[in-house]
Amino acid sequence: MVTIMIREANNSDKSPILNFCKNTFSWGDYIQYVWNYWLAEGNLFVIEKKQPVGICHAIFSKNQVWVEGIRINPDNHRQGLASKLVHHVESIAKEKQISFSYMLIDIENSSSLEMAKNLNYKIYETWNFYSILPQITHGHNIEFGQIPHTKKITHYVKSWRWLVLDEKSLIQLYKQNKIIVANNSGDTSIAILTDSEHFANTLIVTLFSGSEKNTLELISYIQNYCAEKKYHKIQILTREKISFTNSIEHKITFNLMRKSLN
Ligand SMILES: CC(C)(COP(=O)(O)OP(=O)(O)OC[C@H]1O[C@@H](n2cnc3c(N)ncnc32)[C@H](O)[C@@H]1OP(=O)(O)O)[C@@H](O)C(=O)NCCC(=O)NCCS
């Protein structure tokens, strides 16, 4: 019988793992770009069956664990390996008295959604990923401000992780002028701006879209901000569907999956 083992990844795992993380999705994969960061961050787990056959990365923060980058060598699918990796992460989270586990899954990734459902994850929220291009624009009516108390915002996106937006993070973002608000006519729109930690010149925007007019103000401001600051990419994550402007391109819709560990 072949022994299955889960351990922390090391440098020598990079090549055998990247060998099967090239054409994972129609657009390729991103593991090769984040491998070094994830290794340095820790909690990059490898599942081994004589040789490394799968990975996943975990971030334990506050009351949640974020599970990302689950990959199993296609030769070893349907052997329960991804489930073992996720259980491993969940058991560490439980030791740390963490209450929730989260993962993000493309709504078209049926095998991954099935796996998550099998592990008792439920759809918590659905998020849309859009991109816009940096561009010089004029006359924006926005403010740097705090999030109005009427808006119930629990998470913001940092490097593609949905992190808890508690008072401490809120104050930090506010002080760094990372919260922009458009409150001109109709429901307020809010955007939280963060720099990608893994990709250069990439701005990640968590958008809470209110009225069309307010959202257009924010989009226009962000395009101009990025043109001036020489960003190359702007990635917008929002729960709302933005269909009222051509300057925004829909990329993927994701389910944010959650499981209670209590
Ligand atoms: C999704 C993925 C991680 C699953 O890995 P795996 O080791 O094959 O999954 P498991 O063997 O633990 O599967 C557990 C359950 O998930 C479901 N499942 C997994 N793959 C499935 C598939 N292709 N079709 C339908 N259900 C599937 C089944 O219910 C399965 O239980 P069963 O085999 O007893 O029926 C793997 O297919 C993979 O690496 N895909 C490409 C990368 C990816 O999509 N990663 C997730 C990004 S969020």
PDB file of C-alpha atoms and ligand atoms in Angstrom:
ATOM      1  CA  MET A   1       0.000   0.000   0.000  1.00  0.00           C
ATOM      2  CA  VAL A   2       1.297   3.482  -0.861  1.00  0.00           C
ATOM      3  CA  THR A   3       1.567   5.832   2.098  1.00  0.00           C
ATOM      4  CA  ILE A   4      -0.123   9.205   1.733  1.00  0.00           C
ATOM      5  CA  MET A   5       1.489  12.047   3.636  1.00  0.00           C
ATOM      6  CA  ILE A   6       0.740  15.747   4.058  1.00  0.00           C
ATOM      7  CA  ARG A   7       3.602  18.093   4.947  1.00  0.00           C
ATOM      8  CA  GLU A   8       4.755  21.686   4.510  1.00  0.00           C
ATOM      9  CA  ALA A   9       6.152  22.356   1.024  1.00  0.00           C
ATOM     10  CA  ASN A  10       9.828  23.038   0.422  1.00  0.00           C
ATOM     11  CA  ASN A  11      11.915  24.355  -2.487  1.00  0.00           C
ATOM     12  CA  SER A  12      12.362  20.934  -4.064  1.00  0.00           C
ATOM     13  CA  ASP A  13       8.580  20.566  -4.522  1.00  0.00           C
ATOM     14  CA  LYS A  14       8.379  23.514  -6.890  1.00  0.00           C
ATOM     15  CA  SER A  15       9.323  21.730 -10.091  1.00  0.00           C
ATOM     16  CA  PRO A  16       7.223  18.524  -9.658  1.00  0.00           C
ATOM     17  CA  ILE A  17       4.209  20.600  -8.591  1.00  0.00           C
ATOM     18  CA  LEU A  18       4.478  23.212 -11.352  1.00  0.00           C
ATOM     19  CA  ASN A  19       4.706  20.374 -13.858  1.00  0.00           C
ATOM     20  CA  PHE A  20       0.990  19.712 -13.418  1.00  0.00           C
ATOM     21  CA  CYS A  21      -0.087  23.303 -12.662  1.00  0.00           C
ATOM     22  CA  LYS A  22       0.309  24.738 -16.150  1.00  0.00           C
ATOM     23  CA  ASN A  23      -2.930  24.230 -18.017  1.00  0.00           C
ATOM     24  CA  THR A  24      -5.284  23.803 -15.088  1.00  0.00           C
ATOM     25  CA  PHE A  25      -7.836  26.272 -16.457  1.00  0.00           C
ATOM     26  CA  SER A  26      -8.701  27.515 -19.959  1.00  0.00           C
ATOM     27  CA  TRP A  27      -6.512  30.559 -19.261  1.00  0.00           C
ATOM     28  CA  GLY A  28      -3.621  28.556 -17.736  1.00  0.00           C
ATOM     29  CA  ASP A  29      -2.731  28.808 -14.049  1.00  0.00           C
ATOM     30  CA  TYR A  30      -1.173  31.257 -11.596  1.00  0.00           C
ATOM     31  CA  ILE A  31       0.642  28.919  -9.176  1.00  0.00           C
ATOM     32  CA  GLN A  32       4.039  29.515 -10.835  1.00  0.00           C
ATOM     33  CA  TYR A  33       3.743  33.236 -10.079  1.00  0.00           C
ATOM     34  CA  VAL A  34       2.777  32.863  -6.415  1.00  0.00           C
ATOM     35  CA  TRP A  35       4.802  29.773  -5.437  1.00  0.00           C
ATOM     36  CA  ASN A  36       7.727  31.701  -3.873  1.00  0.00           C
ATOM     37  CA  TYR A  37       5.415  34.056  -1.969  1.00  0.00           C
ATOM     38  CA  TRP A  38       3.269  31.226  -0.659  1.00  0.00           C
ATOM     39  CA  LEU A  39       6.317  29.213   0.383  1.00  0.00           C
ATOM     40  CA  ALA A  40       7.631  32.247   2.262  1.00  0.00           C
ATOM     41  CA  GLU A  41       4.231  32.881   3.879  1.00  0.00           C
ATOM     42  CA  GLY A  42       4.121  29.302   5.180  1.00  0.00           C
ATOM     43  CA  ASN A  43       1.196  26.895   5.362  1.00  0.00           C
ATOM     44  CA  LEU A  44       1.746  25.736   1.798  1.00  0.00           C
ATOM     45  CA  PHE A  45       0.897  22.055   2.070  1.00  0.00           C
ATOM     46  CA  VAL A  46       1.930  19.222  -0.200  1.00  0.00           C
ATOM     47  CA  ILE A  47       0.247  15.855  -0.380  1.00  0.00           C
ATOM     48  CA  GLU A  48       2.649  13.094  -1.265  1.00  0.00           C
ATOM     49  CA  LYS A  49       2.125   9.629  -2.660  1.00  0.00           C
ATOM     50  CA  LYS A  50       5.729   8.553  -3.218  1.00  0.00           C
ATOM     51  CA  GLN A  51       6.028  11.930  -4.932  1.00  0.00           C
ATOM     52  CA  PRO A  52       4.217  15.262  -4.562  1.00  0.00           C
ATOM     53  CA  VAL A  53       0.756  14.945  -6.143  1.00  0.00           C
ATOM     54  CA  GLY A  54      -1.105  17.961  -4.812  1.00  0.00           C
ATOM     55  CA  ILE A  55      -0.990  21.258  -2.950  1.00  0.00           C
ATOM     56  CA  CYS A  56      -3.073  23.804  -1.138  1.00  0.00           C
ATOM     57  CA  HIS A  57      -2.241  27.025   0.670  1.00  0.00           C
ATOM     58  CA  ALA A  58      -3.870  28.297   3.846  1.00  0.00           C
ATOM     59  CA  ILE A  59      -3.957  31.662   5.564  1.00  0.00           C
ATOM     60  CA  PHE A  60      -5.107  31.659   9.176  1.00  0.00           C
ATOM     61  CA  SER A  61      -6.236  35.128  10.153  1.00  0.00           C
ATOM     62  CA  LYS A  62      -8.582  36.356  12.842  1.00  0.00           C
ATOM     63  CA  ASN A  63     -11.546  34.011  13.037  1.00  0.00           C
ATOM     64  CA  GLN A  64     -11.161  32.417   9.615  1.00  0.00           C
ATOM     65  CA  VAL A  65      -8.955  30.275   7.459  1.00  0.00           C
ATOM     66  CA  TRP A  66      -8.645  31.082   3.763  1.00  0.00           C
ATOM     67  CA  VAL A  67      -7.960  28.007   1.589  1.00  0.00           C
ATOM     68  CA  GLU A  68      -6.518  28.656  -1.866  1.00  0.00           C
ATOM     69  CA  GLY A  69      -4.635  27.013  -4.720  1.00  0.00           C
ATOM     70  CA  ILE A  70      -5.962  23.471  -4.343  1.00  0.00           C
ATOM     71  CA  ARG A  71      -4.348  21.459  -7.127  1.00  0.00           C
ATOM     72  CA  ILE A  72      -4.193  17.702  -7.584  1.00  0.00           C
ATOM     73  CA  ASN A  73      -2.184  16.054 -10.363  1.00  0.00           C
ATOM     74  CA  PRO A  74      -4.802  15.001 -12.974  1.00  0.00           C
ATOM     75  CA  ASP A  75      -3.373  11.431 -12.810  1.00  0.00           C
ATOM     76  CA  ASN A  76      -4.522  11.293  -9.184  1.00  0.00           C
ATOM     77  CA  HIS A  77      -7.983  12.841  -9.305  1.00  0.00           C
ATOM     78  CA  ARG A  78     -10.904  11.212  -7.479  1.00  0.00           C
ATOM     79  CA  GLN A  79      -8.700   9.514  -4.898  1.00  0.00           C
ATOM     80  CA  GLY A  80      -9.855  11.766  -2.076  1.00  0.00           C
ATOM     81  CA  LEU A  81      -6.572  13.715  -2.045  1.00  0.00           C
ATOM     82  CA  ALA A  82      -7.984  17.252  -2.260  1.00  0.00           C
ATOM     83  CA  SER A  83     -10.462  16.361   0.482  1.00  0.00           C
ATOM     84  CA  LYS A  84      -7.569  15.132   2.663  1.00  0.00           C
ATOM     85  CA  LEU A  85      -5.689  18.417   2.143  1.00  0.00           C
ATOM     86  CA  VAL A  86      -8.733  20.494   3.041  1.00  0.00           C
ATOM     87  CA  HIS A  87      -9.426  18.357   6.128  1.00  0.00           C
ATOM     88  CA  HIS A  88      -5.797  18.824   7.167  1.00  0.00           C
ATOM     89  CA  VAL A  89      -6.125  22.619   6.961  1.00  0.00           C
ATOM     90  CA  GLU A  90      -9.466  22.547   8.763  1.00  0.00           C
ATOM     91  CA  SER A  91      -8.023  20.513  11.625  1.00  0.00           C
ATOM     92  CA  ILE A  92      -5.205  23.072  12.102  1.00  0.00           C
ATOM     93  CA  ALA A  93      -7.826  25.837  12.035  1.00  0.00           C
ATOM     94  CA  LYS A  94      -9.866  24.047  14.702  1.00  0.00           C
ATOM     95  CA  GLU A  95      -6.774  23.753  16.911  1.00  0.00           C
ATOM     96  CA  LYS A  96      -6.442  27.515  16.563  1.00  0.00           C
ATOM     97  CA  GLN A  97     -10.119  27.881  17.611  1.00  0.00           C
ATOM     98  CA  ILE A  98     -10.984  29.350  14.217  1.00  0.00           C
ATOM     99  CA  SER A  99     -14.711  29.232  13.425  1.00  0.00           C
ATOM    100  CA  PHE A 100     -14.928  29.503   9.633  1.00  0.00           C
ATOM    101  CA  SER A 101     -13.173  28.203   6.545  1.00  0.00           C
ATOM    102  CA  TYR A 102     -13.523  29.997   3.210  1.00  0.00           C
ATOM    103  CA  MET A 103     -12.601  29.237  -0.380  1.00  0.00           C
ATOM    104  CA  LEU A 104     -13.351  30.913  -3.715  1.00  0.00           C
ATOM    105  CA  ILE A 105     -14.558  28.807  -6.644  1.00  0.00           C
ATOM    106  CA  ASP A 106     -15.367  29.775 -10.241  1.00  0.00           C
ATOM    107  CA  ILE A 107     -19.083  29.068 -10.741  1.00  0.00           C
ATOM    108  CA  GLU A 108     -18.117  27.037 -13.831  1.00  0.00           C
ATOM    109  CA  ASN A 109     -15.651  24.818 -11.954  1.00  0.00           C
ATOM    110  CA  SER A 110     -18.135  22.035 -11.298  1.00  0.00           C
ATOM    111  CA  SER A 111     -15.612  19.487  -9.984  1.00  0.00           C
ATOM    112  CA  SER A 112     -14.308  21.911  -7.394  1.00  0.00           C
ATOM    113  CA  LEU A 113     -17.832  23.001  -6.415  1.00  0.00           C
ATOM    114  CA  GLU A 114     -18.801  19.344  -6.014  1.00  0.00           C
ATOM    115  CA  MET A 115     -15.759  18.749  -3.859  1.00  0.00           C
ATOM    116  CA  ALA A 116     -16.592  21.752  -1.673  1.00  0.00           C
ATOM    117  CA  LYS A 117     -20.221  20.675  -1.311  1.00  0.00           C
ATOM    118  CA  ASN A 118     -19.048  17.180  -0.420  1.00  0.00           C
ATOM    119  CA  LEU A 119     -16.957  18.745   2.344  1.00  0.00           C
ATOM    120  CA  ASN A 120     -20.009  20.657   3.633  1.00  0.00           C
ATOM    121  CA  TYR A 121     -19.113  24.084   2.286  1.00  0.00           C
ATOM    122  CA  LYS A 122     -22.098  26.273   1.415  1.00  0.00           C
ATOM    123  CA  ILE A 123     -22.336  29.185  -1.005  1.00  0.00           C
ATOM    124  CA  TYR A 124     -21.909  32.224   1.252  1.00  0.00           C
ATOM    125  CA  GLU A 125     -21.847  34.956  -1.406  1.00  0.00           C
ATOM    126  CA  THR A 126     -21.394  35.277  -5.169  1.00  0.00           C
ATOM    127  CA  TRP A 127     -18.778  37.729  -6.454  1.00  0.00           C
ATOM    128  CA  ASN A 128     -18.069  39.054  -9.944  1.00  0.00           C
ATOM    129  CA  PHE A 129     -14.603  39.772 -11.249  1.00  0.00           C
ATOM    130  CA  TYR A 130     -14.312  42.646 -13.736  1.00  0.00           C
ATOM    131  CA  SER A 131     -11.344  44.425 -15.239  1.00  0.00           C
ATOM    132  CA  ILE A 132     -10.972  48.024 -16.353  1.00  0.00           C
ATOM    133  CA  LEU A 133      -8.074  49.826 -17.985  1.00  0.00           C
ATOM    134  CA  PRO A 134      -6.116  52.746 -16.560  1.00  0.00           C
ATOM    135  CA  GLN A 135      -7.069  55.919 -18.413  1.00  0.00           C
ATOM    136  CA  ILE A 136      -6.820  59.671 -17.844  1.00  0.00           C
ATOM    137  CA  THR A 137     -10.291  60.976 -16.977  1.00  0.00           C
ATOM    138  CA  HIS A 138     -11.499  64.284 -15.560  1.00  0.00           C
ATOM    139  CA  GLY A 139     -13.791  65.761 -12.924  1.00  0.00           C
ATOM    140  CA  HIS A 140     -14.425  63.068 -10.329  1.00  0.00           C
ATOM    141  CA  ASN A 141     -16.803  63.708  -7.541  1.00  0.00           C
ATOM    142  CA  ILE A 142     -15.510  61.343  -4.886  1.00  0.00           C
ATOM    143  CA  GLU A 143     -14.324  61.558  -1.293  1.00  0.00           C
ATOM    144  CA  PHE A 144     -11.801  59.655   0.767  1.00  0.00           C
ATOM    145  CA  GLY A 145     -13.853  58.555   3.663  1.00  0.00           C
ATOM    146  CA  GLN A 146     -15.194  56.013   6.020  1.00  0.00           C
ATOM    147  CA  ILE A 147     -17.776  53.400   5.204  1.00  0.00           C
ATOM    148  CA  PRO A 148     -21.249  54.621   6.249  1.00  0.00           C
ATOM    149  CA  HIS A 149     -22.591  52.590   9.197  1.00  0.00           C
ATOM    150  CA  THR A 150     -25.682  51.689   7.187  1.00  0.00           C
ATOM    151  CA  LYS A 151     -23.522  49.552   4.849  1.00  0.00           C
ATOM    152  CA  LYS A 152     -23.000  46.082   6.263  1.00  0.00           C
ATOM    153  CA  ILE A 153     -19.573  45.184   4.928  1.00  0.00           C
ATOM    154  CA  THR A 154     -17.858  42.164   6.459  1.00  0.00           C
ATOM    155  CA  HIS A 155     -14.954  41.464   4.094  1.00  0.00           C
ATOM    156  CA  TYR A 156     -12.607  43.164   1.660  1.00  0.00           C
ATOM    157  CA  VAL A 157     -10.308  41.619  -0.898  1.00  0.00           C
ATOM    158  CA  LYS A 158      -6.543  41.720  -0.485  1.00  0.00           C
ATOM    159  CA  SER A 159      -4.429  39.711  -2.938  1.00  0.00           C
ATOM    160  CA  TRP A 160      -7.504  37.647  -3.849  1.00  0.00           C
ATOM    161  CA  ARG A 161      -8.254  36.764  -0.247  1.00  0.00           C
ATOM    162  CA  TRP A 162     -11.475  37.826   1.354  1.00  0.00           C
ATOM    163  CA  LEU A 163     -10.282  39.242   4.682  1.00  0.00           C
ATOM    164  CA  VAL A 164     -12.338  40.279   7.679  1.00  0.00           C
ATOM    165  CA  LEU A 165     -12.967  44.018   7.643  1.00  0.00           C
ATOM    166  CA  ASP A 166     -12.776  44.721  11.360  1.00  0.00           C
ATOM    167  CA  GLU A 167     -12.344  48.094  13.054  1.00  0.00           C
ATOM    168  CA  LYS A 168      -8.528  47.841  12.979  1.00  0.00           C
ATOM    169  CA  SER A 169      -8.291  47.140   9.230  1.00  0.00           C
ATOM    170  CA  LEU A 170     -10.922  49.792   8.577  1.00  0.00           C
ATOM    171  CA  ILE A 171      -8.942  52.480  10.400  1.00  0.00           C
ATOM    172  CA  GLN A 172      -5.736  51.411   8.640  1.00  0.00           C
ATOM    173  CA  LEU A 173      -7.355  51.573   5.195  1.00  0.00           C
ATOM    174  CA  TYR A 174      -8.984  54.889   6.048  1.00  0.00           C
ATOM    175  CA  LYS A 175      -5.681  56.428   7.189  1.00  0.00           C
ATOM    176  CA  GLN A 176      -3.987  55.267   3.980  1.00  0.00           C
ATOM    177  CA  ASN A 177      -6.742  56.879   1.847  1.00  0.00           C
ATOM    178  CA  LYS A 178      -7.684  53.457   0.506  1.00  0.00           C
ATOM    179  CA  ILE A 179     -11.428  53.900   0.976  1.00  0.00           C
ATOM    180  CA  ILE A 180     -13.147  56.007  -1.654  1.00  0.00           C
ATOM    181  CA  VAL A 181     -16.775  56.971  -1.532  1.00  0.00           C
ATOM    182  CA  ALA A 182     -19.159  58.454  -4.117  1.00  0.00           C
ATOM    183  CA  ASN A 183     -22.234  59.898  -2.503  1.00  0.00           C
ATOM    184  CA  ASN A 184     -23.712  62.188  -5.142  1.00  0.00           C
ATOM    185  CA  SER A 185     -27.124  60.961  -6.120  1.00  0.00           C
ATOM    186  CA  GLY A 186     -28.834  57.811  -4.944  1.00  0.00           C
ATOM    187  CA  ASP A 187     -27.281  54.980  -2.999  1.00  0.00           C
ATOM    188  CA  THR A 188     -23.635  55.457  -1.955  1.00  0.00           C
ATOM    189  CA  SER A 189     -20.928  53.491  -3.807  1.00  0.00           C
ATOM    190  CA  ILE A 190     -17.744  52.523  -1.992  1.00  0.00           C
ATOM    191  CA  ALA A 191     -14.422  51.106  -3.183  1.00  0.00           C
ATOM    192  CA  ILE A 192     -11.525  49.741  -1.160  1.00  0.00           C
ATOM    193  CA  LEU A 193      -8.194  49.887  -2.991  1.00  0.00           C
ATOM    194  CA  THR A 194      -5.321  47.496  -2.307  1.00  0.00           C
ATOM    195  CA  ASP A 195      -2.100  46.704  -4.144  1.00  0.00           C
ATOM    196  CA  SER A 196      -1.626  43.104  -5.208  1.00  0.00           C
ATOM    197  CA  GLU A 197       1.157  41.552  -3.124  1.00  0.00           C
ATOM    198  CA  HIS A 198       1.910  38.978  -5.811  1.00  0.00           C
ATOM    199  CA  PHE A 199       1.644  40.860  -9.099  1.00  0.00           C
ATOM    200  CA  ALA A 200       3.393  44.131  -9.954  1.00  0.00           C
ATOM    201  CA  ASN A 201       1.408  47.253 -10.890  1.00  0.00           C
ATOM    202  CA  THR A 202      -1.917  45.578 -10.159  1.00  0.00           C
ATOM    203  CA  LEU A 203      -4.637  47.326  -8.200  1.00  0.00           C
ATOM    204  CA  ILE A 204      -7.342  45.227  -6.564  1.00  0.00           C
ATOM    205  CA  VAL A 205     -10.629  46.995  -5.913  1.00  0.00           C
ATOM    206  CA  THR A 206     -13.405  45.715  -3.661  1.00  0.00           C
ATOM    207  CA  LEU A 207     -16.458  47.554  -4.941  1.00  0.00           C
ATOM    208  CA  PHE A 208     -19.760  47.981  -3.152  1.00  0.00           C
ATOM    209  CA  SER A 209     -21.899  49.427  -5.878  1.00  0.00           C
ATOM    210  CA  GLY A 210     -24.760  51.761  -5.022  1.00  0.00           C
ATOM    211  CA  SER A 211     -26.392  53.886  -7.713  1.00  0.00           C
ATOM    212  CA  GLU A 212     -25.118  53.712 -11.296  1.00  0.00           C
ATOM    213  CA  LYS A 213     -24.030  57.332 -11.193  1.00  0.00           C
ATOM    214  CA  ASN A 214     -21.976  56.884  -8.025  1.00  0.00           C
ATOM    215  CA  THR A 215     -20.345  53.721  -9.330  1.00  0.00           C
ATOM    216  CA  LEU A 216     -19.429  55.439 -12.607  1.00  0.00           C
ATOM    217  CA  GLU A 217     -17.792  58.248 -10.603  1.00  0.00           C
ATOM    218  CA  LEU A 218     -15.703  55.692  -8.712  1.00  0.00           C
ATOM    219  CA  ILE A 219     -14.731  53.796 -11.854  1.00  0.00           C
ATOM    220  CA  SER A 220     -13.695  56.978 -13.581  1.00  0.00           C
ATOM    221  CA  TYR A 221     -11.654  58.094 -10.545  1.00  0.00           C
ATOM    222  CA  ILE A 222      -9.934  54.703 -10.268  1.00  0.00           C
ATOM    223  CA  GLN A 223      -9.038  54.675 -13.982  1.00  0.00           C
ATOM    224  CA  ASN A 224      -7.449  58.086 -13.645  1.00  0.00           C
ATOM    225  CA  TYR A 225      -5.664  57.212 -10.361  1.00  0.00           C
ATOM    226  CA  CYS A 226      -4.174  54.128 -12.023  1.00  0.00           C
ATOM    227  CA  ALA A 227      -3.138  55.975 -15.180  1.00  0.00           C
ATOM    228  CA  GLU A 228      -1.330  58.583 -13.067  1.00  0.00           C
ATOM    229  CA  LYS A 229       0.302  55.975 -10.830  1.00  0.00           C
ATOM    230  CA  LYS A 230       1.289  53.765 -13.794  1.00  0.00           C
ATOM    231  CA  TYR A 231      -0.668  50.677 -12.828  1.00  0.00           C
ATOM    232  CA  HIS A 232      -1.060  48.106 -15.606  1.00  0.00           C
ATOM    233  CA  LYS A 233      -4.033  46.142 -14.340  1.00  0.00           C
ATOM    234  CA  ILE A 234      -7.161  46.972 -12.377  1.00  0.00           C
ATOM    235  CA  GLN A 235      -9.101  44.027 -10.964  1.00  0.00           C
ATOM    236  CA  ILE A 236     -12.541  44.739  -9.542  1.00  0.00           C
ATOM    237  CA  LEU A 237     -14.375  42.344  -7.241  1.00  0.00           C
ATOM    238  CA  THR A 238     -17.998  43.118  -6.535  1.00  0.00           C
ATOM    239  CA  ARG A 239     -21.170  41.312  -5.549  1.00  0.00           C
ATOM    240  CA  GLU A 240     -23.212  43.475  -7.896  1.00  0.00           C
ATOM    241  CA  LYS A 241     -23.557  42.974 -11.653  1.00  0.00           C
ATOM    242  CA  ILE A 242     -22.147  45.998 -13.484  1.00  0.00           C
ATOM    243  CA  SER A 243     -23.770  46.122 -16.898  1.00  0.00           C
ATOM    244  CA  PHE A 244     -24.287  49.854 -17.347  1.00  0.00           C
ATOM    245  CA  THR A 245     -20.894  50.771 -18.809  1.00  0.00           C
ATOM    246  CA  ASN A 246     -18.724  49.442 -21.643  1.00  0.00           C
ATOM    247  CA  SER A 247     -15.502  50.443 -19.922  1.00  0.00           C
ATOM    248  CA  ILE A 248     -15.712  47.411 -17.645  1.00  0.00           C
ATOM    249  CA  GLU A 249     -15.119  43.838 -18.806  1.00  0.00           C
ATOM    250  CA  HIS A 250     -16.667  40.880 -17.022  1.00  0.00           C
ATOM    251  CA  LYS A 251     -14.128  38.088 -16.496  1.00  0.00           C
ATOM    252  CA  ILE A 252     -15.380  35.418 -14.091  1.00  0.00           C
ATOM    253  CA  THR A 253     -18.075  34.919 -11.475  1.00  0.00           C
ATOM    254  CA  PHE A 254     -17.080  33.154  -8.262  1.00  0.00           C
ATOM    255  CA  ASN A 255     -18.850  31.551  -5.362  1.00  0.00           C
ATOM    256  CA  LEU A 256     -17.372  32.414  -2.012  1.00  0.00           C
ATOM    257  CA  MET A 257     -17.814  29.142  -0.130  1.00  0.00           C
ATOM    258  CA  ARG A 258     -17.940  28.958   3.646  1.00  0.00           C
ATOM    259  CA  LYS A 259     -18.000  26.213   6.229  1.00  0.00           C
ATOM    260  CA  SER A 260     -18.556  26.533   9.938  1.00  0.00           C
ATOM    261  CA  LEU A 261     -15.861  24.607  11.820  1.00  0.00           C
ATOM    262  CA  ASN A 262     -17.675  24.587  15.164  1.00  0.00           C
TER     263      ASN A 262
HETATM  264  C1  LIG B   1     -11.104  20.035  -7.905  1.00  0.00           C
HETATM  265  C2  LIG B   1      -9.964  19.118  -7.527  1.00  0.00           C
HETATM  266  C3  LIG B   1      -9.032  19.872  -6.563  1.00  0.00           C
HETATM  267  C4  LIG B   1     -10.534  17.883  -6.835  1.00  0.00           C
HETATM  268  O1  LIG B   1      -9.467  17.060  -6.403  1.00  0.00           O
HETATM  269  P1  LIG B   1      -9.665  15.501  -6.130  1.00  0.00           P
HETATM  270  O2  LIG B   1      -8.503  15.031  -5.297  1.00  0.00           O
HETATM  271  O3  LIG B   1      -9.921  14.792  -7.380  1.00  0.00           O
HETATM  272  O4  LIG B   1     -10.974  15.534  -5.241  1.00  0.00           O
HETATM  273  P2  LIG B   1     -11.474  14.399  -4.250  1.00  0.00           P
HETATM  274  O5  LIG B   1     -11.021  13.059  -4.735  1.00  0.00           O
HETATM  275  O6  LIG B   1     -11.120  14.759  -2.847  1.00  0.00           O
HETATM  276  O7  LIG B   1     -13.043  14.513  -4.490  1.00  0.00           O
HETATM  277  C5  LIG B   1     -13.966  14.591  -3.458  1.00  0.00           C
HETATM  278  C6  LIG B   1     -15.370  14.666  -4.043  1.00  0.00           C
HETATM  279  O8  LIG B   1     -15.502  15.842  -4.848  1.00  0.00           O
HETATM  280  C7  LIG B   1     -16.353  15.567  -5.956  1.00  0.00           C
HETATM  281  N1  LIG B   1     -15.594  15.653  -7.203  1.00  0.00           N
HETATM  282  C8  LIG B   1     -14.268  15.813  -7.350  1.00  0.00           C
HETATM  283  N2  LIG B   1     -13.939  15.879  -8.657  1.00  0.00           N
HETATM  284  C9  LIG B   1     -15.102  15.751  -9.344  1.00  0.00           C
HETATM  285  C10 LIG B   1     -15.414  15.756 -10.717  1.00  0.00           C
HETATM  286  N3  LIG B   1     -14.471  15.884 -11.671  1.00  0.00           N
HETATM  287  N4  LIG B   1     -16.711  15.609 -11.065  1.00  0.00           N
HETATM  288  C11 LIG B   1     -17.676  15.490 -10.130  1.00  0.00           C
HETATM  289  N5  LIG B   1     -17.437  15.485  -8.799  1.00  0.00           N
HETATM  290  C12 LIG B   1     -16.156  15.613  -8.409  1.00  0.00           C
HETATM  291  C13 LIG B   1     -16.864  14.168  -5.762  1.00  0.00           C
HETATM  292  O9  LIG B   1     -18.032  14.255  -4.988  1.00  0.00           O
HETATM  293  C14 LIG B   1     -15.721  13.551  -4.970  1.00  0.00           C
HETATM  294  O10 LIG B   1     -16.125  12.431  -4.223  1.00  0.00           O
HETATM  295  P3  LIG B   1     -16.195  10.989  -4.955  1.00  0.00           P
HETATM  296  O11 LIG B   1     -14.951  10.824  -5.774  1.00  0.00           O
HETATM  297  O12 LIG B   1     -16.275  10.052  -3.802  1.00  0.00           O
HETATM  298  O13 LIG B   1     -17.425  11.007  -5.796  1.00  0.00           O
HETATM  299  C15 LIG B   1      -9.162  18.627  -8.773  1.00  0.00           C
HETATM  300  O14 LIG B   1     -10.091  18.214  -9.759  1.00  0.00           O
HETATM  301  C16 LIG B   1      -8.256  19.680  -9.373  1.00  0.00           C
HETATM  302  O15 LIG B   1      -7.070  19.794  -9.035  1.00  0.00           O
HETATM  303  N6  LIG B   1      -8.815  20.488 -10.300  1.00  0.00           N
HETATM  304  C17 LIG B   1      -8.097  21.540 -10.963  1.00  0.00           C
HETATM  305  C18 LIG B   1      -7.791  22.706 -10.014  1.00  0.00           C
HETATM  306  C19 LIG B   1      -9.012  23.247  -9.329  1.00  0.00           C
HETATM  307  O16 LIG B   1     -10.075  23.404  -9.883  1.00  0.00           O
HETATM  308  N7  LIG B   1      -8.782  23.597  -8.052  1.00  0.00           N
HETATM  309  C20 LIG B   1      -9.796  24.170  -7.218  1.00  0.00           C
HETATM  310  C21 LIG B   1      -9.798  25.634  -7.390  1.00  0.00           C
HETATM  311  S1  LIG B   1     -10.891  26.360  -6.229  1.00  0.00           S
END
